[in-house]
PDB file of C-alpha atoms in Angstrom:
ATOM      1  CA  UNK A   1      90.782 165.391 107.298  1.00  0.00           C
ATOM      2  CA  UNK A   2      90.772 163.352 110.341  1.00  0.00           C
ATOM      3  CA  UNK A   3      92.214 160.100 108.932  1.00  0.00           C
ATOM      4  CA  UNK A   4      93.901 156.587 110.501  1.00  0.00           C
ATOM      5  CA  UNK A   5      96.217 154.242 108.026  1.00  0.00           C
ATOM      6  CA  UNK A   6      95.112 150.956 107.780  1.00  0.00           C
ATOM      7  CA  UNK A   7      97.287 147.898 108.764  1.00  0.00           C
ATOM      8  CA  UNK A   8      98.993 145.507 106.633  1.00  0.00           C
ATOM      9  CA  UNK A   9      99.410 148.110 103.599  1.00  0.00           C
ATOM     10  CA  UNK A  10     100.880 146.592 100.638  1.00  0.00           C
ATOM     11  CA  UNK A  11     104.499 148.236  99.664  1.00  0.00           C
ATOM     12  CA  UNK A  12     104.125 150.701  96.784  1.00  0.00           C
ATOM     13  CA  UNK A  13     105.301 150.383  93.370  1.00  0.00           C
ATOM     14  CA  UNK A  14     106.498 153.253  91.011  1.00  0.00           C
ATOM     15  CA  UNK A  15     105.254 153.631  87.658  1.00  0.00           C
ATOM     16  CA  UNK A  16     108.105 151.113  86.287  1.00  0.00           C
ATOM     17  CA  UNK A  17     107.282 148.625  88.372  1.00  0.00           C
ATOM     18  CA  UNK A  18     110.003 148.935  90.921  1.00  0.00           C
ATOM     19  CA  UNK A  19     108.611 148.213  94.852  1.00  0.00           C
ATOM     20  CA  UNK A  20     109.241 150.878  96.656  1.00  0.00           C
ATOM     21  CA  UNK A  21     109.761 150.066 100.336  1.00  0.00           C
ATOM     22  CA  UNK A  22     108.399 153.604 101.945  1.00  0.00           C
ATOM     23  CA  UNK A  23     105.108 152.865 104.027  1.00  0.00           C
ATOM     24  CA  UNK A  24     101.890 154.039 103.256  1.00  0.00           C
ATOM     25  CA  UNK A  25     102.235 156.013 105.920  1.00  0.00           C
ATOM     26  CA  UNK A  26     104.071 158.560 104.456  1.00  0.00           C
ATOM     27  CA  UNK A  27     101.986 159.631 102.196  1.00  0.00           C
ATOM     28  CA  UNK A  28      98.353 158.062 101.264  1.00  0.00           C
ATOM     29  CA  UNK A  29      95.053 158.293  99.868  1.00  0.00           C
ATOM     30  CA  UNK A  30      91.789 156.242  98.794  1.00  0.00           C
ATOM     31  CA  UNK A  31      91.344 153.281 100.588  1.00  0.00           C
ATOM     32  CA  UNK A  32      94.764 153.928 102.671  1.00  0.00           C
ATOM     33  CA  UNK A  33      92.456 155.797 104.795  1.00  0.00           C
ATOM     34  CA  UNK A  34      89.504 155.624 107.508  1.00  0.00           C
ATOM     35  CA  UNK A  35      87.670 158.415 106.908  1.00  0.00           C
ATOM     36  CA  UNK A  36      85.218 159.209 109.952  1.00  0.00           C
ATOM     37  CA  UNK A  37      81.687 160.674 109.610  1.00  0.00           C
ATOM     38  CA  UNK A  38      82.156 163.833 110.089  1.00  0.00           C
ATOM     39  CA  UNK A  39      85.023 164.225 107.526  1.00  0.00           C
ATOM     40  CA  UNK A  40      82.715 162.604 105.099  1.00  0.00           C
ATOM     41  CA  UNK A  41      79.679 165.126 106.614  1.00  0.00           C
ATOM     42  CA  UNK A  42      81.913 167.866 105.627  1.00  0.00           C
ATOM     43  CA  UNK A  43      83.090 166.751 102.226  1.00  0.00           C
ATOM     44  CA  UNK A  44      79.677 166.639 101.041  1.00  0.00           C
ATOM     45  CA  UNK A  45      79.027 169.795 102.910  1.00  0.00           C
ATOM     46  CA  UNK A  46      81.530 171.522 100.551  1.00  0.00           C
ATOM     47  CA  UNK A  47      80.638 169.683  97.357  1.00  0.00           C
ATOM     48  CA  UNK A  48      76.919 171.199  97.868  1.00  0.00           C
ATOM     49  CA  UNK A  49      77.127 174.436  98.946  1.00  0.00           C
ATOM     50  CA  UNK A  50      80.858 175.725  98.416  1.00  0.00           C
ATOM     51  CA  UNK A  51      79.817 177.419  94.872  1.00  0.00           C
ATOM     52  CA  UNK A  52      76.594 178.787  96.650  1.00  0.00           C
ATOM     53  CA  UNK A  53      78.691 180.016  99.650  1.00  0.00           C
ATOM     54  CA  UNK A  54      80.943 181.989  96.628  1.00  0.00           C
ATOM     55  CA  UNK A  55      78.176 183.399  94.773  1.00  0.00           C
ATOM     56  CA  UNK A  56      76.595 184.813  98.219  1.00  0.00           C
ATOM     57  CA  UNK A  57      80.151 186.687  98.915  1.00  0.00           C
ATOM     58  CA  UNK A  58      80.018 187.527  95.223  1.00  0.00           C
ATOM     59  CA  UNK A  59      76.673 189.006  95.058  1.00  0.00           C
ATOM     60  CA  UNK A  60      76.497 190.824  98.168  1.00  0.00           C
ATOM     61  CA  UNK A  61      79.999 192.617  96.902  1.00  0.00           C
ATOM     62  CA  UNK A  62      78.379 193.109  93.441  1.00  0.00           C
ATOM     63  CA  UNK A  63      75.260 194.841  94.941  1.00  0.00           C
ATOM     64  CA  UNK A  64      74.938 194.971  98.265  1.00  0.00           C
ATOM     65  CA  UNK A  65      78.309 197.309  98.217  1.00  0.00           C
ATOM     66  CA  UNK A  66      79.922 194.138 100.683  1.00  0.00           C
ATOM     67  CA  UNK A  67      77.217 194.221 102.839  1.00  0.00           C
ATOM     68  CA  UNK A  68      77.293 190.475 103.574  1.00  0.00           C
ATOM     69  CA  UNK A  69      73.412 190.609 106.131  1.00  0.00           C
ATOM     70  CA  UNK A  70      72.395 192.851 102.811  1.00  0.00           C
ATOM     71  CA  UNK A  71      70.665 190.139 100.866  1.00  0.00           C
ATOM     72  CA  UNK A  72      69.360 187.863 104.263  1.00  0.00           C
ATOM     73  CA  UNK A  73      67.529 191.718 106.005  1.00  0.00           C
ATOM     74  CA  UNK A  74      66.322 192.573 102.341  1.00  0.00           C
ATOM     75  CA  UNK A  75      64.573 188.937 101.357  1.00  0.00           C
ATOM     76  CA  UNK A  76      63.543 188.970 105.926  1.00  0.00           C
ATOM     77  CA  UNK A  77      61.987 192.006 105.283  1.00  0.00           C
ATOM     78  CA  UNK A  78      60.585 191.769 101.706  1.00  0.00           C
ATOM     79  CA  UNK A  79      62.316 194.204 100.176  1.00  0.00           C
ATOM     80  CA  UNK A  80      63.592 191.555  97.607  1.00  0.00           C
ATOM     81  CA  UNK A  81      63.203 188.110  96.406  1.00  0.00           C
ATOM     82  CA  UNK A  82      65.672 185.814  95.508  1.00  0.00           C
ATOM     83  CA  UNK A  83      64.381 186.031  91.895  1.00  0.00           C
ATOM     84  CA  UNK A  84      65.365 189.789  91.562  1.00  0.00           C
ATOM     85  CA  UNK A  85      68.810 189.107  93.337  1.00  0.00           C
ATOM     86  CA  UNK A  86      69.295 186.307  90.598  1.00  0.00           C
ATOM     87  CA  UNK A  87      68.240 188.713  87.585  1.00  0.00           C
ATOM     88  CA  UNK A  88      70.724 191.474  88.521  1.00  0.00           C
ATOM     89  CA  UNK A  89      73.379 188.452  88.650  1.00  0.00           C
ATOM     90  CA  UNK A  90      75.540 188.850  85.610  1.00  0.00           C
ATOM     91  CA  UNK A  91      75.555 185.740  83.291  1.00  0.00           C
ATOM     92  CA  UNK A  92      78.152 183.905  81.382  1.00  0.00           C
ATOM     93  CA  UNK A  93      79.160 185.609  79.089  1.00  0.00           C
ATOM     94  CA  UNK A  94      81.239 184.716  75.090  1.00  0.00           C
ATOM     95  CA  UNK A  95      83.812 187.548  76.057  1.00  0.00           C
ATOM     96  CA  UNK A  96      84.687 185.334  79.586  1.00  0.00           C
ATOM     97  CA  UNK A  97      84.213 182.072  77.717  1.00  0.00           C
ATOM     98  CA  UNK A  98      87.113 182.913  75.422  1.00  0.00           C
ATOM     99  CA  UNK A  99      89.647 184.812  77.618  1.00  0.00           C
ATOM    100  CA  UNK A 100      89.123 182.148  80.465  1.00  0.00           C
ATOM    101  CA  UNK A 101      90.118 179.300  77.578  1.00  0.00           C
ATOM    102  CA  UNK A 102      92.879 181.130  76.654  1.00  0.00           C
ATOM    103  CA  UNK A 103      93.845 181.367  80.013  1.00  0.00           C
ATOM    104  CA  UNK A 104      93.458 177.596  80.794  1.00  0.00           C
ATOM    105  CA  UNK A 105      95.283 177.089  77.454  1.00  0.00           C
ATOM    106  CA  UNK A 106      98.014 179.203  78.318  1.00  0.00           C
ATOM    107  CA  UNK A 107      98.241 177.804  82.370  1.00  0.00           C
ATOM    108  CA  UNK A 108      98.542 174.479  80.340  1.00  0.00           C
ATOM    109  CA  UNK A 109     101.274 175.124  78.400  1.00  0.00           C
ATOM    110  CA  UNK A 110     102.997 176.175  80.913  1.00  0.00           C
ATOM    111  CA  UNK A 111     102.828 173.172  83.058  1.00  0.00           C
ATOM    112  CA  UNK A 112     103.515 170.789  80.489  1.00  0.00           C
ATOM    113  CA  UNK A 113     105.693 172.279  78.585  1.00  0.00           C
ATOM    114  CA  UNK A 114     108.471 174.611  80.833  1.00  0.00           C
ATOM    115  CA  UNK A 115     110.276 172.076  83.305  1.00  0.00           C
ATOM    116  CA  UNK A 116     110.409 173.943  86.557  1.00  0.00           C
ATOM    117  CA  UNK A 117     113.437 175.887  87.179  1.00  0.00           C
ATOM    118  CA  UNK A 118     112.840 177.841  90.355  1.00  0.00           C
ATOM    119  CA  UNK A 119     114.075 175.088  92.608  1.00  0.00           C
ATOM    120  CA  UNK A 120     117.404 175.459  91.171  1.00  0.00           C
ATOM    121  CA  UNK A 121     117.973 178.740  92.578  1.00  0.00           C
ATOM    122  CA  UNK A 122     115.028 179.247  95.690  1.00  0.00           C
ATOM    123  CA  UNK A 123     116.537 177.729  98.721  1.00  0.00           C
ATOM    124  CA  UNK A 124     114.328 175.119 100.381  1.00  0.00           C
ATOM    125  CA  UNK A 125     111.686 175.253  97.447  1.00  0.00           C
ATOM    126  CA  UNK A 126     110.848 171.381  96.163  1.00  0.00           C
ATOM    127  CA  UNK A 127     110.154 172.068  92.502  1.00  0.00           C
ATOM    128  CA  UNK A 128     110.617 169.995  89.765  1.00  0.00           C
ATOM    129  CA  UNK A 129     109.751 165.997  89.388  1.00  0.00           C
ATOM    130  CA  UNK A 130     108.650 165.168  92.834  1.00  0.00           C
ATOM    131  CA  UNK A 131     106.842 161.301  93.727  1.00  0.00           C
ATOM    132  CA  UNK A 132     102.938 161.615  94.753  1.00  0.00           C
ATOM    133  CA  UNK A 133     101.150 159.641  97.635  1.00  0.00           C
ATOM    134  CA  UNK A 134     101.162 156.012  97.085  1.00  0.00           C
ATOM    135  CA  UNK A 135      97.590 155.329  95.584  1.00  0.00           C
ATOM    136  CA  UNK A 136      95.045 152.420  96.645  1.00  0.00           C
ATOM    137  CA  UNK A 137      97.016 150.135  94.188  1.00  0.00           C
ATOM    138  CA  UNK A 138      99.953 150.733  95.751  1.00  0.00           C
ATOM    139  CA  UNK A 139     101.839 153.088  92.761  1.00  0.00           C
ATOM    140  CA  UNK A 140     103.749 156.063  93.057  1.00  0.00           C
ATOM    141  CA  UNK A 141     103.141 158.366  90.677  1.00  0.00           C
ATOM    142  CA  UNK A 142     106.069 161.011  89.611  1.00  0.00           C
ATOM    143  CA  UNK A 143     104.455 165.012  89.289  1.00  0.00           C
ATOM    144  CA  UNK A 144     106.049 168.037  87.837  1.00  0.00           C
ATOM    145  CA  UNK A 145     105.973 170.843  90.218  1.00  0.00           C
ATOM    146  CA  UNK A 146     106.288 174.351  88.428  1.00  0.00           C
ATOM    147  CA  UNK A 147     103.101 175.869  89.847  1.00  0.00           C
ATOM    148  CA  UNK A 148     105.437 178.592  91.573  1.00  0.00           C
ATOM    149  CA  UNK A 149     107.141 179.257  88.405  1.00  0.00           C
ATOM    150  CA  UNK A 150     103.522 179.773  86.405  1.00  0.00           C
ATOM    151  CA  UNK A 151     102.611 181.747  88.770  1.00  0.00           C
ATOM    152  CA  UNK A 152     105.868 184.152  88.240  1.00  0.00           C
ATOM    153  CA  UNK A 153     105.540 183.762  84.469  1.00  0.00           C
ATOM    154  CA  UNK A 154     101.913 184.975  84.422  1.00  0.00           C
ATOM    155  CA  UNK A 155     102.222 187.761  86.608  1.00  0.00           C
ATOM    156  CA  UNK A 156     105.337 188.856  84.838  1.00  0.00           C
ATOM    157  CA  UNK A 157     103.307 188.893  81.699  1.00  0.00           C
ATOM    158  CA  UNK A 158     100.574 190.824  83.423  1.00  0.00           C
ATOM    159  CA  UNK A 159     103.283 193.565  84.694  1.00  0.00           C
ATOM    160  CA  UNK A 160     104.755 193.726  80.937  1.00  0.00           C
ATOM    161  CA  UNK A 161     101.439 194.210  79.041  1.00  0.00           C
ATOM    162  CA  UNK A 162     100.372 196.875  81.510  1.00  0.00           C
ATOM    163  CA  UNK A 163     103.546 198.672  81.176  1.00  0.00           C
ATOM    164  CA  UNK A 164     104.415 198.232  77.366  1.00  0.00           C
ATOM    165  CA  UNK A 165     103.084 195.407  75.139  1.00  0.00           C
ATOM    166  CA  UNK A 166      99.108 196.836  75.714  1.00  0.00           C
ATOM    167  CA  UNK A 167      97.589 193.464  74.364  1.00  0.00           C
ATOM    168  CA  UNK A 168      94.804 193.534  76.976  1.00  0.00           C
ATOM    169  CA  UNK A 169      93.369 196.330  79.598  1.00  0.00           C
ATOM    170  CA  UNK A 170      94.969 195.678  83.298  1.00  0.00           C
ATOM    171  CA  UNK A 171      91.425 195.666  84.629  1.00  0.00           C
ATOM    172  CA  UNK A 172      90.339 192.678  82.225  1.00  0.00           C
ATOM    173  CA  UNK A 173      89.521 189.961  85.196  1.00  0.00           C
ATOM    174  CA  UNK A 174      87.335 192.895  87.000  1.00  0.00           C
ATOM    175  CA  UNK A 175      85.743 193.551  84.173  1.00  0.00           C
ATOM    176  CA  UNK A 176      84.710 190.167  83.397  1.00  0.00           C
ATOM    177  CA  UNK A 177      84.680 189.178  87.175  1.00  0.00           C
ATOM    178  CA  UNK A 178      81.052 187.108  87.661  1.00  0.00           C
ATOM    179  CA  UNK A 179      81.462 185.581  84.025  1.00  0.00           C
ATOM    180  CA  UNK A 180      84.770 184.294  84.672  1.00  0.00           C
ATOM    181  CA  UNK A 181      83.159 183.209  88.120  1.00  0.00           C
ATOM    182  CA  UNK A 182      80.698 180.857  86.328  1.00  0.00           C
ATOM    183  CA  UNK A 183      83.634 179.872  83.785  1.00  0.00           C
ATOM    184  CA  UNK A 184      85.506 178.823  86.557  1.00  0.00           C
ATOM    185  CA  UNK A 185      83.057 176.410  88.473  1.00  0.00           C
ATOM    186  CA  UNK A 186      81.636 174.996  85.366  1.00  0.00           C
ATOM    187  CA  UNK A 187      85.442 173.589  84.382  1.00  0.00           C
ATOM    188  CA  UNK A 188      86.568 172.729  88.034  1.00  0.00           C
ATOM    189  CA  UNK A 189      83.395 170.495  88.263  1.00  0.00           C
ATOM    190  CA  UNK A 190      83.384 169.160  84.928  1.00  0.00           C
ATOM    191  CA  UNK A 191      86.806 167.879  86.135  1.00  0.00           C
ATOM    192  CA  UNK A 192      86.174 166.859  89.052  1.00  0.00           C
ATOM    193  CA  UNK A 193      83.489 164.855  87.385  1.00  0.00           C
ATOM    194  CA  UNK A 194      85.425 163.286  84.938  1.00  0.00           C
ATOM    195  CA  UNK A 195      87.932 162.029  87.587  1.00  0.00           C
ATOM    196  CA  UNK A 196      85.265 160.447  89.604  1.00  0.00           C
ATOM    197  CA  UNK A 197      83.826 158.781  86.340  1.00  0.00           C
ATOM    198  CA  UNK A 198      87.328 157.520  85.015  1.00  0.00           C
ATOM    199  CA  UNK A 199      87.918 156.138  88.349  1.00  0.00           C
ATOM    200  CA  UNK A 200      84.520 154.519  88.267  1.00  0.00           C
ATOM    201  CA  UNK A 201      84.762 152.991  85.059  1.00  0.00           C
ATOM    202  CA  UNK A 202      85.752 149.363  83.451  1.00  0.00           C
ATOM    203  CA  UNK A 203      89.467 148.169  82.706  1.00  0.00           C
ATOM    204  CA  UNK A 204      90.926 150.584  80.042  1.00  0.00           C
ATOM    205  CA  UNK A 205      90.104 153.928  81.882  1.00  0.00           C
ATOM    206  CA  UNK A 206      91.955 153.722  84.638  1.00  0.00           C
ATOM    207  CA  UNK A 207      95.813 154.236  84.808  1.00  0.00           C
ATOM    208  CA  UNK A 208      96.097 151.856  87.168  1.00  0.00           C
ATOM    209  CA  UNK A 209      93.942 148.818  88.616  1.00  0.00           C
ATOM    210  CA  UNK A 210      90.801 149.917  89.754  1.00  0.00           C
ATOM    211  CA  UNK A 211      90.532 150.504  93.509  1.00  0.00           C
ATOM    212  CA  UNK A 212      87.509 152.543  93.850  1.00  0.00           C
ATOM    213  CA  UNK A 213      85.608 153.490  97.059  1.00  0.00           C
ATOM    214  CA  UNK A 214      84.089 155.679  99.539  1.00  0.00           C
ATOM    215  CA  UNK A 215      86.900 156.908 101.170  1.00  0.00           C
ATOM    216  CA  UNK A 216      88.567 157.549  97.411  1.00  0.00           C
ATOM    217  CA  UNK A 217      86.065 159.390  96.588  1.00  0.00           C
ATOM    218  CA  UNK A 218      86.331 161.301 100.211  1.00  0.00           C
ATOM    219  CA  UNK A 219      90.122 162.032  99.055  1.00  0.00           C
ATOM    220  CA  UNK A 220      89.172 163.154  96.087  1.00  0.00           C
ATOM    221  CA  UNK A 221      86.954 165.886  96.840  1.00  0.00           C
ATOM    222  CA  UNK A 222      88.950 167.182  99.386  1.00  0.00           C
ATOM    223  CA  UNK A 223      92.383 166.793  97.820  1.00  0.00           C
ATOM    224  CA  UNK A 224      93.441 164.760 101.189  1.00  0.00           C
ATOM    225  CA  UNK A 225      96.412 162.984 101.867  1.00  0.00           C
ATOM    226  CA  UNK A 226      99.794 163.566 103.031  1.00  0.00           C
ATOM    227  CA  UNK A 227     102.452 164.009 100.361  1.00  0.00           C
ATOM    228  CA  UNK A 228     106.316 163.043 100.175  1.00  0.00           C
ATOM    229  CA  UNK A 229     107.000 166.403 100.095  1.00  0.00           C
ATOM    230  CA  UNK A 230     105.776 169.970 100.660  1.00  0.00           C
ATOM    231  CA  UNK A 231     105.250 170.604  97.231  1.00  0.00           C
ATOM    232  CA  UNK A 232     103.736 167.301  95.687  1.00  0.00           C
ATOM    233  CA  UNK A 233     100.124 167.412  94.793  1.00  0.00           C
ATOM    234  CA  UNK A 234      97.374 165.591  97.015  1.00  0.00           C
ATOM    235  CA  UNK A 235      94.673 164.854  94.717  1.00  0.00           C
ATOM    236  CA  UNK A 236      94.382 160.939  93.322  1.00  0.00           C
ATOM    237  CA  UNK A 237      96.601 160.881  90.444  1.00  0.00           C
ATOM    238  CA  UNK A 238      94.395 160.502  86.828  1.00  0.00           C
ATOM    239  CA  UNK A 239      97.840 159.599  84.580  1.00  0.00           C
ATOM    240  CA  UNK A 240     101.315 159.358  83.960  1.00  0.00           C
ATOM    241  CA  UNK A 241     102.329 163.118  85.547  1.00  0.00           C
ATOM    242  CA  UNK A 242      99.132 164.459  85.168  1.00  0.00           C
ATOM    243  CA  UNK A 243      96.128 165.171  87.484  1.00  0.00           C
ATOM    244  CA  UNK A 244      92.618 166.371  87.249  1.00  0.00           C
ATOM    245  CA  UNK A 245      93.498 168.748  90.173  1.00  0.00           C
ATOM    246  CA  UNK A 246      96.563 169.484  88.817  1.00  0.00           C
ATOM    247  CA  UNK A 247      94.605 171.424  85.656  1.00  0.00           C
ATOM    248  CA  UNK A 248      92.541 172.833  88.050  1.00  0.00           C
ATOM    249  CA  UNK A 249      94.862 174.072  89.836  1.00  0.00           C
ATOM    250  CA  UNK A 250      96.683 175.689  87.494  1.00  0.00           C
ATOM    251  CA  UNK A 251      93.971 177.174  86.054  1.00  0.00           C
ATOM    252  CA  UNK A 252      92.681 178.327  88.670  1.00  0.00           C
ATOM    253  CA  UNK A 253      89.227 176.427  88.313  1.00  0.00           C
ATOM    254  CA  UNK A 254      89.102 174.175  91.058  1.00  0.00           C
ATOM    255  CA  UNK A 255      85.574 174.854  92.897  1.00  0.00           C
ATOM    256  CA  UNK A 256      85.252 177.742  95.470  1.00  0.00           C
ATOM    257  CA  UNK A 257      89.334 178.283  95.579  1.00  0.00           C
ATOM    258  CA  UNK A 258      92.217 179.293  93.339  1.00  0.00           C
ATOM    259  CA  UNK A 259      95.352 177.909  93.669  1.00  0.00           C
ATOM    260  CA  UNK A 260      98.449 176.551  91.328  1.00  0.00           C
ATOM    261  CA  UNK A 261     100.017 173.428  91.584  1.00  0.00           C
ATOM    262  CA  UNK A 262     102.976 174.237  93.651  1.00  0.00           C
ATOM    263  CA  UNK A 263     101.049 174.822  96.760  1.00  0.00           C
TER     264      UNK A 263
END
């Protein structure tokens, strides 16, 4: 995001209290920033249309055999109308409701409860507790970065049950691909709402004084900002170690992408 610091930045405080004397401009967000136009044009641009822009990809794959001018030559040439593409569109289903909670439930667990490890032993990785961008209020929040080692748990799991436990069929996210779609978008928005409404709200919500504002909200949706280090998460922070993008994340729910909180 094309993005100037502001002058006279106050110095940043950790969670204790503590000044810290790095500048903001290693590492901001929020108000920190100048966000031009066209950032803000595009943030907005991706807020309305990203999950349309997925469920186009989705549904040509699903039945126009990835034929991505399928749909736009069918409804041209009246062949079809946006109400029969929408009817053959899988819906949400209880079957992707449950295994995608588990799955969140399980992604959580392993964020808060395995400290990372992989840093110990993975030249040049940055795992473990790693300091955030300094927010608007000038705090430094402290993250713990295990994405990387999720994502090696889970797919170790995967290649077990496949091989010898047999819990669940290898093929279970294809099967339940569109449902888990809609399971996925529903949470990373319902997030992403919540964030912007705790931000938004009186003394008592926020972690930290409320500095609320365009640009914030500019961050925010974008996950901008320039971290302390390669591995330390760029979305505003919503508590003590914890993040709004940081569940999405590692569940794999944030809008239109899937990613875990090590990247």
């Amino acid at each position: 995001m094309a993005a100037k610091s502001q002058p006279n930045i106050p110095k940043a405080k950790s969670l204790d209290g503590v000044t810290n004397d790095r500048t903001a401009s290693q590492g901001q967000w929020g108000r920190a920033w100048e966000v031009d136009w066209f950032s803000l044009a595009s943030v907005i641009f991706l807020l309305l249309f990203a999950p349309f822009i997925v469920y186009y990809f989705i549904m040509a794959c699903d039945q126009y055999s990835c034929a991505l001018t399928g749909p736009v030559v069918d409804i041209v040439t009246g062949h079809a109308r946006l109400s029969d593409i929408w009817a053959k569109t899988p819906p949400i289903t209880r079957k992707a409701a449950q295994l995608y909670t588990l799955w969140v439930t399980f992604q959580v667990l392993l964020y808060t409860s395995l400290p990372d490890f992989c840093h110990k032993f993975l030249p040049g990785y940055v795992g473990g507790i790693q300091e955030g961008a300094v927010t608007p209020a000038g705090v430094v929040n402290k993250y713990q970065i295990n994405g990387l080692q999720a994502w090696l748990l889970t797919h170790l799991l995967w290649f077990a049950n496949a091989h010898l436990l047999s819990w669940f069929s290898p093929t279970i996210i294809f099967d339940n691909w569109i449902p888990l779609l809609w399971c996925a978008n529903i949470l990373g928005y319902a997030v992403s709402t919540f964030a912007m409404v705790k931000g938004y709200t009186s003394s008592g919500w926020p972690t930290t004084r409320r500095t609320c504002s365009a640009a914030r909200m500019g961050a925010a949706s974008s996950g901008a900002g320039s971290p302390r280090s390669s591995s330390a998460p760029t979305h505003p922070p919503m508590g003590r170690g914890t993040t709004a993008s940081c569940w999405c994340r590692a569940s794999g729910a944030w809008p239109a992408t899937s990613t875990t909180s090590a990247t």
